[in-house]
mmCIF file of C-alpha atoms in Angstrom:
data_model
loop_
_atom_site.group_PDB
_atom_site.id
_atom_site.type_symbol
_atom_site.label_atom_id
_atom_site.label_comp_id
_atom_site.label_asym_id
_atom_site.label_seq_id
_atom_site.Cartn_x
_atom_site.Cartn_y
_atom_site.Cartn_z
ATOM 1 C CA UNK A 262 0.094 0.205 -0.099
ATOM 2 C CA UNK A 263 1.434 3.346 -1.480
ATOM 3 C CA UNK A 264 1.822 6.403 1.459
ATOM 4 C CA UNK A 265 -0.717 8.986 0.971
ATOM 5 C CA UNK A 266 0.398 11.870 -1.135
ATOM 6 C CA UNK A 267 0.594 15.267 1.441
ATOM 7 C CA UNK A 268 -0.785 18.438 -1.120
ATOM 8 C CA UNK A 269 1.247 21.525 -0.714
ATOM 9 C CA UNK A 270 0.169 23.776 1.816
ATOM 10 C CA UNK A 271 -1.042 27.179 0.457
ATOM 11 C CA UNK A 272 0.455 30.022 2.111
ATOM 12 C CA UNK A 273 -2.053 33.070 2.532
ATOM 13 C CA UNK A 274 -1.274 36.618 0.503
ATOM 14 C CA UNK A 275 -1.041 39.278 1.992
ATOM 15 C CA UNK A 276 -3.137 42.022 0.220
ATOM 16 C CA UNK A 277 -1.089 45.165 0.239
ATOM 17 C CA UNK A 278 -2.741 48.255 2.604
ATOM 18 C CA UNK A 279 -3.744 51.148 0.625
ATOM 19 C CA UNK A 280 -2.971 54.656 2.478
ATOM 20 C CA UNK A 281 -4.978 57.425 2.582
ATOM 21 C CA UNK A 282 -2.182 59.599 2.099
ATOM 22 C CA UNK A 283 -1.149 60.939 -1.509
ATOM 23 C CA UNK A 284 1.796 60.388 -2.382
ATOM 24 C CA UNK A 285 3.654 63.042 -3.297
ATOM 25 C CA UNK A 286 7.001 63.881 -5.811
ATOM 26 C CA UNK A 287 8.503 66.272 -3.180
ATOM 27 C CA UNK A 288 10.548 65.216 -0.040
ATOM 28 C CA UNK A 289 8.602 64.539 3.030
ATOM 29 C CA UNK A 290 8.709 67.251 5.528
ATOM 30 C CA UNK A 291 9.524 65.217 9.489
ATOM 31 C CA UNK A 292 7.862 67.576 11.983
ATOM 32 C CA UNK A 293 10.357 68.653 14.288
ATOM 33 C CA UNK A 294 13.521 67.195 12.143
ATOM 34 C CA UNK A 295 17.007 69.227 12.020
ATOM 35 C CA UNK A 296 16.994 72.348 9.643
ATOM 36 C CA UNK A 297 18.542 71.692 6.201
ATOM 37 C CA UNK A 298 22.425 71.219 6.013
ATOM 38 C CA UNK A 299 24.144 74.362 4.928
ATOM 39 C CA UNK A 300 21.496 76.775 5.724
ATOM 40 C CA UNK A 301 23.389 79.819 7.343
ATOM 41 C CA UNK A 302 19.854 80.980 8.780
ATOM 42 C CA UNK A 303 18.702 77.948 10.449
ATOM 43 C CA UNK A 304 21.332 77.676 12.803
ATOM 44 C CA UNK A 305 19.902 79.545 16.254
ATOM 45 C CA UNK A 306 18.349 82.686 16.535
ATOM 46 C CA UNK A 307 20.788 84.845 16.066
ATOM 47 C CA UNK A 308 20.378 85.458 13.139
ATOM 48 C CA UNK A 309 16.936 85.619 12.616
ATOM 49 C CA UNK A 310 17.058 88.678 15.458
ATOM 50 C CA UNK A 311 19.773 90.295 13.404
ATOM 51 C CA UNK A 312 16.957 90.060 10.530
ATOM 52 C CA UNK A 313 13.876 91.578 12.391
ATOM 53 C CA UNK A 314 15.937 94.269 14.341
ATOM 54 C CA UNK A 315 17.137 95.178 10.866
ATOM 55 C CA UNK A 316 13.933 95.224 9.410
ATOM 56 C CA UNK A 317 12.412 97.160 12.240
ATOM 57 C CA UNK A 318 14.858 100.218 11.471
ATOM 58 C CA UNK A 319 14.196 100.159 8.287
ATOM 59 C CA UNK A 320 11.112 100.326 8.583
ATOM 60 C CA UNK A 321 11.155 102.728 11.053
ATOM 61 C CA UNK A 322 13.140 105.043 8.694
ATOM 62 C CA UNK A 323 10.536 104.586 5.904
ATOM 63 C CA UNK A 324 7.201 105.139 8.165
ATOM 64 C CA UNK A 325 9.288 108.727 9.223
ATOM 65 C CA UNK A 326 9.790 109.379 5.574
ATOM 66 C CA UNK A 327 6.227 109.010 4.937
ATOM 67 C CA UNK A 328 5.539 111.606 7.966
ATOM 68 C CA UNK A 329 5.055 115.516 7.860
ATOM 69 C CA UNK A 330 7.816 116.097 10.063
ATOM 70 C CA UNK A 331 11.110 118.359 9.501
ATOM 71 C CA UNK A 332 13.004 114.800 10.095
ATOM 72 C CA UNK A 333 11.273 113.487 6.589
ATOM 73 C CA UNK A 334 12.630 116.042 4.682
ATOM 74 C CA UNK A 335 16.372 115.649 6.046
ATOM 75 C CA UNK A 336 15.769 111.770 5.461
ATOM 76 C CA UNK A 337 14.795 112.274 2.011
ATOM 77 C CA UNK A 338 17.717 115.050 1.462
ATOM 78 C CA UNK A 339 20.489 112.544 2.524
ATOM 79 C CA UNK A 340 18.587 109.303 0.360
ATOM 80 C CA UNK A 341 17.538 107.393 3.555
ATOM 81 C CA UNK A 342 14.417 106.550 2.600
ATOM 82 C CA UNK A 343 15.639 104.811 -0.700
ATOM 83 C CA UNK A 344 18.463 103.248 1.664
ATOM 84 C CA UNK A 345 15.884 101.928 4.138
ATOM 85 C CA UNK A 346 14.167 100.335 0.645
ATOM 86 C CA UNK A 347 17.031 98.792 -0.407
ATOM 87 C CA UNK A 348 17.422 97.251 3.414
ATOM 88 C CA UNK A 349 13.853 95.966 3.127
ATOM 89 C CA UNK A 350 13.935 93.978 -0.489
ATOM 90 C CA UNK A 351 17.097 92.981 0.564
ATOM 91 C CA UNK A 352 15.843 91.036 3.873
ATOM 92 C CA UNK A 353 12.632 90.269 2.182
ATOM 93 C CA UNK A 354 14.703 88.645 -0.759
ATOM 94 C CA UNK A 355 16.835 86.853 1.576
ATOM 95 C CA UNK A 356 13.697 85.483 3.829
ATOM 96 C CA UNK A 357 12.219 84.281 0.564
ATOM 97 C CA UNK A 358 14.650 82.367 -0.973
ATOM 98 C CA UNK A 359 15.127 80.443 2.308
ATOM 99 C CA UNK A 360 11.558 80.083 2.653
ATOM 100 C CA UNK A 361 11.632 78.019 -1.149
ATOM 101 C CA UNK A 362 15.221 76.349 -0.448
ATOM 102 C CA UNK A 363 17.287 78.589 -2.271
ATOM 103 C CA UNK A 364 20.191 80.484 -1.666
ATOM 104 C CA UNK A 365 19.573 83.113 1.125
ATOM 105 C CA UNK A 366 22.950 85.234 0.893
ATOM 106 C CA UNK A 367 23.129 84.913 -3.607
ATOM 107 C CA UNK A 368 19.442 86.180 -2.512
ATOM 108 C CA UNK A 369 20.703 89.037 -0.498
ATOM 109 C CA UNK A 370 24.299 89.938 -2.411
ATOM 110 C CA UNK A 371 22.128 90.497 -5.654
ATOM 111 C CA UNK A 372 19.505 92.219 -4.101
ATOM 112 C CA UNK A 373 21.661 94.409 -2.432
ATOM 113 C CA UNK A 374 23.376 95.171 -5.459
ATOM 114 C CA UNK A 375 20.928 95.855 -7.867
ATOM 115 C CA UNK A 376 19.539 98.465 -4.854
ATOM 116 C CA UNK A 377 22.833 100.058 -4.738
ATOM 117 C CA UNK A 378 22.674 100.596 -8.648
ATOM 118 C CA UNK A 379 19.626 101.967 -8.998
ATOM 119 C CA UNK A 380 20.487 104.602 -5.708
ATOM 120 C CA UNK A 381 23.490 105.326 -6.986
ATOM 121 C CA UNK A 382 23.117 105.834 -10.745
ATOM 122 C CA UNK A 383 19.608 107.691 -10.016
ATOM 123 C CA UNK A 384 18.135 106.705 -13.705
ATOM 124 C CA UNK A 385 14.242 106.488 -13.908
ATOM 125 C CA UNK A 386 14.598 102.961 -15.137
ATOM 126 C CA UNK A 387 16.417 100.898 -13.218
ATOM 127 C CA UNK A 388 15.006 102.585 -10.115
ATOM 128 C CA UNK A 389 11.602 101.757 -11.715
ATOM 129 C CA UNK A 390 12.714 98.112 -11.788
ATOM 130 C CA UNK A 391 14.190 97.466 -8.742
ATOM 131 C CA UNK A 392 11.221 99.015 -7.354
ATOM 132 C CA UNK A 393 8.959 96.374 -9.597
ATOM 133 C CA UNK A 394 11.466 93.918 -8.105
ATOM 134 C CA UNK A 395 10.734 94.717 -4.833
ATOM 135 C CA UNK A 396 7.119 94.709 -4.719
ATOM 136 C CA UNK A 397 7.470 90.997 -6.358
ATOM 137 C CA UNK A 398 9.660 89.894 -3.538
ATOM 138 C CA UNK A 399 7.666 91.209 -0.932
ATOM 139 C CA UNK A 400 4.358 89.962 -2.471
ATOM 140 C CA UNK A 401 5.755 86.488 -2.966
ATOM 141 C CA UNK A 402 7.138 86.438 0.863
ATOM 142 C CA UNK A 403 3.574 87.668 1.999
ATOM 143 C CA UNK A 404 2.213 84.446 0.867
ATOM 144 C CA UNK A 405 5.684 82.078 1.116
ATOM 145 C CA UNK A 406 5.617 82.808 5.133
ATOM 146 C CA UNK A 407 1.891 81.931 5.495
ATOM 147 C CA UNK A 408 1.350 78.355 7.366
ATOM 148 C CA UNK A 409 -2.516 76.322 6.720
ATOM 149 C CA UNK A 410 -5.291 77.484 8.547
ATOM 150 C CA UNK A 411 -7.842 74.706 10.150
ATOM 151 C CA UNK A 412 -9.776 77.255 11.852
ATOM 152 C CA UNK A 413 -11.462 80.806 10.887
ATOM 153 C CA UNK A 414 -8.996 82.418 13.564
ATOM 154 C CA UNK A 415 -5.915 80.598 12.314
ATOM 155 C CA UNK A 416 -6.552 82.295 8.585
ATOM 156 C CA UNK A 417 -7.394 85.412 9.986
ATOM 157 C CA UNK A 418 -3.961 85.403 11.598
ATOM 158 C CA UNK A 419 -2.405 84.482 8.291
ATOM 159 C CA UNK A 420 -4.358 86.994 6.707
ATOM 160 C CA UNK A 421 -2.973 89.592 9.173
ATOM 161 C CA UNK A 422 0.345 88.237 8.549
ATOM 162 C CA UNK A 423 0.358 88.689 4.450
ATOM 163 C CA UNK A 424 -1.374 91.739 4.741
ATOM 164 C CA UNK A 425 1.539 93.241 7.077
ATOM 165 C CA UNK A 426 4.340 91.723 4.852
ATOM 166 C CA UNK A 427 2.557 93.503 1.868
ATOM 167 C CA UNK A 428 2.451 96.891 3.843
ATOM 168 C CA UNK A 429 5.846 97.264 4.523
ATOM 169 C CA UNK A 430 7.224 96.327 0.982
ATOM 170 C CA UNK A 431 4.652 99.300 0.239
ATOM 171 C CA UNK A 432 6.618 101.507 1.867
ATOM 172 C CA UNK A 433 9.451 99.984 0.628
ATOM 173 C CA UNK A 434 8.519 100.405 -3.131
ATOM 174 C CA UNK A 435 7.321 103.344 -2.709
ATOM 175 C CA UNK A 436 10.596 104.602 -0.886
ATOM 176 C CA UNK A 437 12.568 104.169 -3.893
ATOM 177 C CA UNK A 438 10.786 107.177 -5.504
ATOM 178 C CA UNK A 439 10.120 105.758 -9.076
ATOM 179 C CA UNK A 440 8.407 107.503 -11.499
ATOM 180 C CA UNK A 441 5.978 105.157 -13.290
ATOM 181 C CA UNK A 442 2.304 104.761 -14.931
ATOM 182 C CA UNK A 443 0.810 103.256 -11.691
ATOM 183 C CA UNK A 444 -1.954 100.985 -13.417
ATOM 184 C CA UNK A 445 0.907 99.270 -15.581
ATOM 185 C CA UNK A 446 3.506 99.096 -12.434
ATOM 186 C CA UNK A 447 1.205 96.814 -10.126
ATOM 187 C CA UNK A 448 -0.725 94.571 -12.766
ATOM 188 C CA UNK A 449 3.312 94.129 -14.598
ATOM 189 C CA UNK A 450 4.611 93.015 -10.731
ATOM 190 C CA UNK A 451 1.254 91.085 -10.265
ATOM 191 C CA UNK A 452 2.121 88.998 -13.621
ATOM 192 C CA UNK A 453 5.581 88.378 -12.924
ATOM 193 C CA UNK A 454 4.904 87.540 -9.055
ATOM 194 C CA UNK A 455 2.463 84.814 -10.621
ATOM 195 C CA UNK A 456 4.455 83.334 -13.036
ATOM 196 C CA UNK A 457 7.111 82.826 -10.140
ATOM 197 C CA UNK A 458 4.389 81.922 -7.645
ATOM 198 C CA UNK A 459 2.987 79.295 -10.243
ATOM 199 C CA UNK A 460 7.091 78.075 -10.472
ATOM 200 C CA UNK A 461 7.156 77.156 -6.951
ATOM 201 C CA UNK A 462 3.068 75.702 -6.430
ATOM 202 C CA UNK A 463 4.820 73.621 -9.294
ATOM 203 C CA UNK A 464 7.733 72.349 -6.805
ATOM 204 C CA UNK A 465 6.087 72.398 -3.452
ATOM 205 C CA UNK A 466 2.974 70.138 -4.510
ATOM 206 C CA UNK A 467 4.683 68.213 -7.391
ATOM 207 C CA UNK A 468 3.540 69.041 -10.876
ATOM 208 C CA UNK A 469 0.155 69.431 -12.399
ATOM 209 C CA UNK A 470 -0.111 65.881 -13.181
ATOM 210 C CA UNK A 471 -1.645 65.409 -9.191
ATOM 211 C CA UNK A 472 -4.352 68.107 -9.452
ATOM 212 C CA UNK A 473 -7.794 66.670 -9.350
ATOM 213 C CA UNK A 474 -10.516 67.655 -11.867
ATOM 214 C CA UNK A 475 -11.736 70.346 -8.852
ATOM 215 C CA UNK A 476 -8.117 71.273 -8.493
ATOM 216 C CA UNK A 477 -7.476 72.124 -12.520
ATOM 217 C CA UNK A 478 -10.786 73.845 -12.915
ATOM 218 C CA UNK A 479 -9.850 76.310 -10.222
ATOM 219 C CA UNK A 480 -6.470 77.018 -11.613
ATOM 220 C CA UNK A 481 -7.076 77.198 -15.343
ATOM 221 C CA UNK A 482 -10.129 80.028 -13.612
ATOM 222 C CA UNK A 483 -7.375 81.971 -11.647
ATOM 223 C CA UNK A 484 -5.507 81.793 -14.340
ATOM 224 C CA UNK A 485 -8.013 83.324 -16.521
ATOM 225 C CA UNK A 486 -8.858 86.240 -14.449
ATOM 226 C CA UNK A 487 -5.672 87.300 -13.951
ATOM 227 C CA UNK A 488 -4.838 87.680 -17.246
ATOM 228 C CA UNK A 489 -8.116 88.917 -18.516
ATOM 229 C CA UNK A 490 -7.299 91.583 -15.621
ATOM 230 C CA UNK A 491 -4.059 92.556 -16.918
ATOM 231 C CA UNK A 492 -5.198 92.197 -20.569
ATOM 232 C CA UNK A 493 -7.946 94.557 -19.672
ATOM 233 C CA UNK A 494 -6.127 97.465 -17.962
ATOM 234 C CA UNK A 495 -3.588 97.700 -20.652
ATOM 235 C CA UNK A 496 -5.645 97.507 -23.576
ATOM 236 C CA UNK A 497 -8.047 99.943 -21.769
ATOM 237 C CA UNK A 498 -4.986 102.780 -21.016
ATOM 238 C CA UNK A 499 -3.365 102.081 -24.682
ATOM 239 C CA UNK A 500 -6.353 101.790 -26.811
ATOM 240 C CA UNK A 501 -9.337 102.544 -24.781
ATOM 241 C CA UNK A 502 -11.413 105.355 -26.372
ATOM 242 C CA UNK A 503 -11.766 108.164 -24.800
ATOM 243 C CA UNK A 504 -15.057 108.605 -24.156
ATOM 244 C CA UNK A 505 -15.070 104.817 -21.859
ATOM 245 C CA UNK A 506 -11.975 107.014 -20.146
ATOM 246 C CA UNK A 507 -13.885 109.198 -19.443
ATOM 247 C CA UNK A 508 -16.586 107.541 -17.874
ATOM 248 C CA UNK A 509 -14.589 105.149 -15.901
ATOM 249 C CA UNK A 510 -12.968 108.215 -14.357
ATOM 250 C CA UNK A 511 -16.416 109.572 -13.188
ATOM 251 C CA UNK A 512 -17.538 106.133 -12.044
ATOM 252 C CA UNK A 513 -14.279 105.833 -9.726
ATOM 253 C CA UNK A 514 -14.747 109.599 -8.659
ATOM 254 C CA UNK A 515 -18.397 109.146 -7.863
ATOM 255 C CA UNK A 516 -16.847 106.241 -5.787
ATOM 256 C CA UNK A 517 -14.536 108.035 -4.252
ATOM 257 C CA UNK A 518 -16.788 110.473 -2.992
ATOM 258 C CA UNK A 519 -18.991 108.129 -1.562
ATOM 259 C CA UNK A 520 -16.489 105.513 -0.103
ATOM 260 C CA UNK A 521 -13.606 107.679 0.191
ATOM 261 C CA UNK A 522 -11.711 105.126 -1.934
ATOM 262 C CA UNK A 523 -12.061 102.793 -4.566
ATOM 263 C CA UNK A 524 -11.665 98.868 -3.995
ATOM 264 C CA UNK A 525 -8.779 97.443 -6.231
ATOM 265 C CA UNK A 526 -10.498 94.702 -8.222
ATOM 266 C CA UNK A 527 -7.909 92.217 -8.752
ATOM 267 C CA UNK A 528 -7.606 92.559 -4.880
ATOM 268 C CA UNK A 529 -11.336 92.100 -4.300
ATOM 269 C CA UNK A 530 -12.174 89.397 -6.430
ATOM 270 C CA UNK A 531 -9.207 86.935 -7.222
ATOM 271 C CA UNK A 532 -6.266 88.105 -4.325
ATOM 272 C CA UNK A 533 -7.794 87.986 -1.583
ATOM 273 C CA UNK A 534 -10.606 85.251 -2.022
ATOM 274 C CA UNK A 535 -7.615 82.764 -3.509
ATOM 275 C CA UNK A 536 -5.581 83.552 -0.359
ATOM 276 C CA UNK A 537 -8.666 82.806 1.945
ATOM 277 C CA UNK A 538 -10.013 79.702 0.708
ATOM 278 C CA UNK A 539 -5.979 78.409 0.069
ATOM 279 C CA UNK A 540 -5.273 79.184 3.080
ATOM 280 C CA UNK A 541 -8.331 76.970 4.813
ATOM 281 C CA UNK A 542 -7.856 74.225 1.371
ATOM 282 C CA UNK A 543 -3.781 73.674 2.726
ATOM 283 C CA UNK A 544 -4.876 72.748 6.015
ATOM 284 C CA UNK A 545 -6.983 69.541 4.737
ATOM 285 C CA UNK A 546 -6.464 68.711 1.139
ATOM 286 C CA UNK A 547 -2.861 68.012 -1.048
ATOM 287 C CA UNK A 548 -1.766 70.499 -3.625
ATOM 288 C CA UNK A 549 -3.641 73.225 -2.120
ATOM 289 C CA UNK A 550 -0.878 75.801 -3.022
ATOM 290 C CA UNK A 551 -2.094 76.077 -6.586
ATOM 291 C CA UNK A 552 -5.201 77.751 -5.202
ATOM 292 C CA UNK A 553 -3.026 79.958 -2.763
ATOM 293 C CA UNK A 554 -0.708 80.964 -5.316
ATOM 294 C CA UNK A 555 -3.393 83.276 -6.908
ATOM 295 C CA UNK A 556 -3.071 85.285 -3.475
ATOM 296 C CA UNK A 557 -0.196 87.257 -4.670
ATOM 297 C CA UNK A 558 -3.161 89.173 -6.660
ATOM 298 C CA UNK A 559 -3.066 90.770 -3.216
ATOM 299 C CA UNK A 560 -0.269 91.422 -1.660
ATOM 300 C CA UNK A 561 1.222 92.613 -4.729
ATOM 301 C CA UNK A 562 -1.138 94.554 -5.952
ATOM 302 C CA UNK A 563 -1.036 95.964 -2.106
ATOM 303 C CA UNK A 564 2.537 96.171 -2.283
ATOM 304 C CA UNK A 565 2.112 98.924 -5.216
ATOM 305 C CA UNK A 566 0.115 101.029 -2.984
ATOM 306 C CA UNK A 567 1.724 103.751 -2.591
ATOM 307 C CA UNK A 568 3.733 103.886 -5.667
ATOM 308 C CA UNK A 569 0.964 107.043 -7.059
ATOM 309 C CA UNK A 570 2.855 109.928 -5.332
ATOM 310 C CA UNK A 571 -0.942 111.457 -5.907
ATOM 311 C CA UNK A 572 -2.441 108.502 -3.438
ATOM 312 C CA UNK A 573 -2.996 109.396 0.417
ATOM 313 C CA UNK A 574 -1.995 106.847 2.906
ATOM 314 C CA UNK A 575 -5.863 107.241 3.990
ATOM 315 C CA UNK A 576 -7.146 106.985 0.798
ATOM 316 C CA UNK A 577 -4.597 103.837 0.177
ATOM 317 C CA UNK A 578 -6.027 102.288 3.633
ATOM 318 C CA UNK A 579 -9.613 102.432 2.432
ATOM 319 C CA UNK A 580 -9.092 101.055 -0.745
ATOM 320 C CA UNK A 581 -7.079 98.136 0.631
ATOM 321 C CA UNK A 582 -9.365 97.688 3.719
ATOM 322 C CA UNK A 583 -12.796 97.899 1.208
ATOM 323 C CA UNK A 584 -10.858 95.324 -0.903
ATOM 324 C CA UNK A 585 -9.319 93.009 1.835
ATOM 325 C CA UNK A 586 -13.356 92.774 3.751
ATOM 326 C CA UNK A 587 -15.064 92.277 0.650
ATOM 327 C CA UNK A 588 -12.197 89.861 -1.173
ATOM 328 C CA UNK A 589 -12.224 87.863 2.318
ATOM 329 C CA UNK A 590 -16.208 87.778 2.714
ATOM 330 C CA UNK A 591 -15.593 86.045 -1.152
ATOM 331 C CA UNK A 592 -13.346 84.148 -0.346
ATOM 332 C CA UNK A 593 -15.366 82.739 3.188
ATOM 333 C CA UNK A 594 -18.184 82.103 0.560
ATOM 334 C CA UNK A 595 -16.079 79.925 -1.320
ATOM 335 C CA UNK A 596 -14.889 77.961 1.937
ATOM 336 C CA UNK A 597 -18.999 77.317 2.345
ATOM 337 C CA UNK A 598 -19.451 76.116 -1.153
ATOM 338 C CA UNK A 599 -16.800 73.649 -0.966
ATOM 339 C CA UNK A 600 -17.700 72.348 2.637
ATOM 340 C CA UNK A 601 -21.124 71.780 0.783
ATOM 341 C CA UNK A 602 -19.871 70.038 -2.460
ATOM 342 C CA UNK A 603 -17.007 67.757 -0.765
ATOM 343 C CA UNK A 604 -18.735 66.648 1.898
ATOM 344 C CA UNK A 605 -19.019 63.025 0.897
ATOM 345 C CA UNK A 606 -15.654 63.515 0.368
ATOM 346 C CA UNK A 607 -14.997 64.431 4.116
ATOM 347 C CA UNK A 608 -17.150 61.297 5.528
ATOM 348 C CA UNK A 609 -14.486 58.664 3.025
ATOM 349 C CA UNK A 610 -11.774 61.250 4.543
ATOM 350 C CA UNK A 611 -13.102 60.330 8.396
ATOM 351 C CA UNK A 612 -13.474 56.539 7.450
ATOM 352 C CA UNK A 613 -10.048 56.412 6.210
ATOM 353 C CA UNK A 614 -11.614 54.816 2.879
ATOM 354 C CA UNK A 615 -9.357 56.343 0.532
ATOM 355 C CA UNK A 616 -10.444 60.243 1.430
ATOM 356 C CA UNK A 617 -7.374 62.551 0.844
ATOM 357 C CA UNK A 618 -4.838 63.882 3.578
ATOM 358 C CA UNK A 619 -2.741 67.370 3.778
ATOM 359 C CA UNK A 620 0.882 66.700 4.248
ATOM 360 C CA UNK A 621 2.480 68.259 7.073
ATOM 361 C CA UNK A 622 3.987 71.968 6.075
ATOM 362 C CA UNK A 623 7.289 73.250 8.321
ATOM 363 C CA UNK A 624 6.618 75.983 10.384
ATOM 364 C CA UNK A 625 6.943 79.869 9.518
ATOM 365 C CA UNK A 626 10.100 79.912 10.167
ATOM 366 C CA UNK A 627 11.151 76.721 8.258
ATOM 367 C CA UNK A 628 12.063 76.507 4.885
ATOM 368 C CA UNK A 629 8.911 74.852 2.452
ATOM 369 C CA UNK A 630 11.510 72.794 0.762
#
């Protein structure tokens, strides 16, 4: 009698565990990890203290230069307001390079070189170029220093942070005393900043191929709105008929008489809504930087608020305030609509059924990448 044949025992096959987190191409941020190697600004609090002290002194000089005092005249005669503008732009460029994982010392040297060239030569085109660069850098830094806002209070805090950086940038841009056409200067700075911000978002959010359908629609809509605003402003200044320009001027004058100032459309309808919605979105979903970058339409535009010498500080504050309040209200409306539309996705996220999880972001004083 032959022995029974033993059947081979099949080992259970383990199914791969599906993670609810989205895999991105950027390096994972480890909370509490060491600062990047070679970063001069990350070694202890002393460099940050020096940076803040220099910024406070330069900002104080710029504020004094705007006040109707005898000291203000002396500052202007000795070009100390321009020197303070150069310092602020250089400090902002250094912080922006550090935040985006670039080379802070190279940015510092380049900004100082361009600022000194503008001050020493006194050529209008050089001064205008450096002032535009200062507006772009200030607007980008105002966006880059924000962190995600999970609660309405946190979103309000980040909006205030971006506004403060933009206002300091506005003082610096005005300190250069550039002779420019204000509307063209503003829209040119916004366009340049948006291109740089989109490139940075591609690095932070691992490219366009990770965007969802809703994210692609939001990105396309934001680009169209900014392009239309810039193109319309340029076309109106170049080829607008006299009757059309006069009617728009009369409408702005009527608003100014009743409200004291006119809101800025690109801030009201694009910049502040995108920044408000984007800050909320960054705390909940991945790839939200593609929405948040359109906040430069508000921050850069604010940095250009005082470039027109005929605009008083009170009128600039009123116009910016109207734009801020209305834009934040529109952003809050976008949040409400998003929560209503994405409620089922939020349930899947809570249940761990393939919902998306926003990756953690570094602290405000650490590099984003």
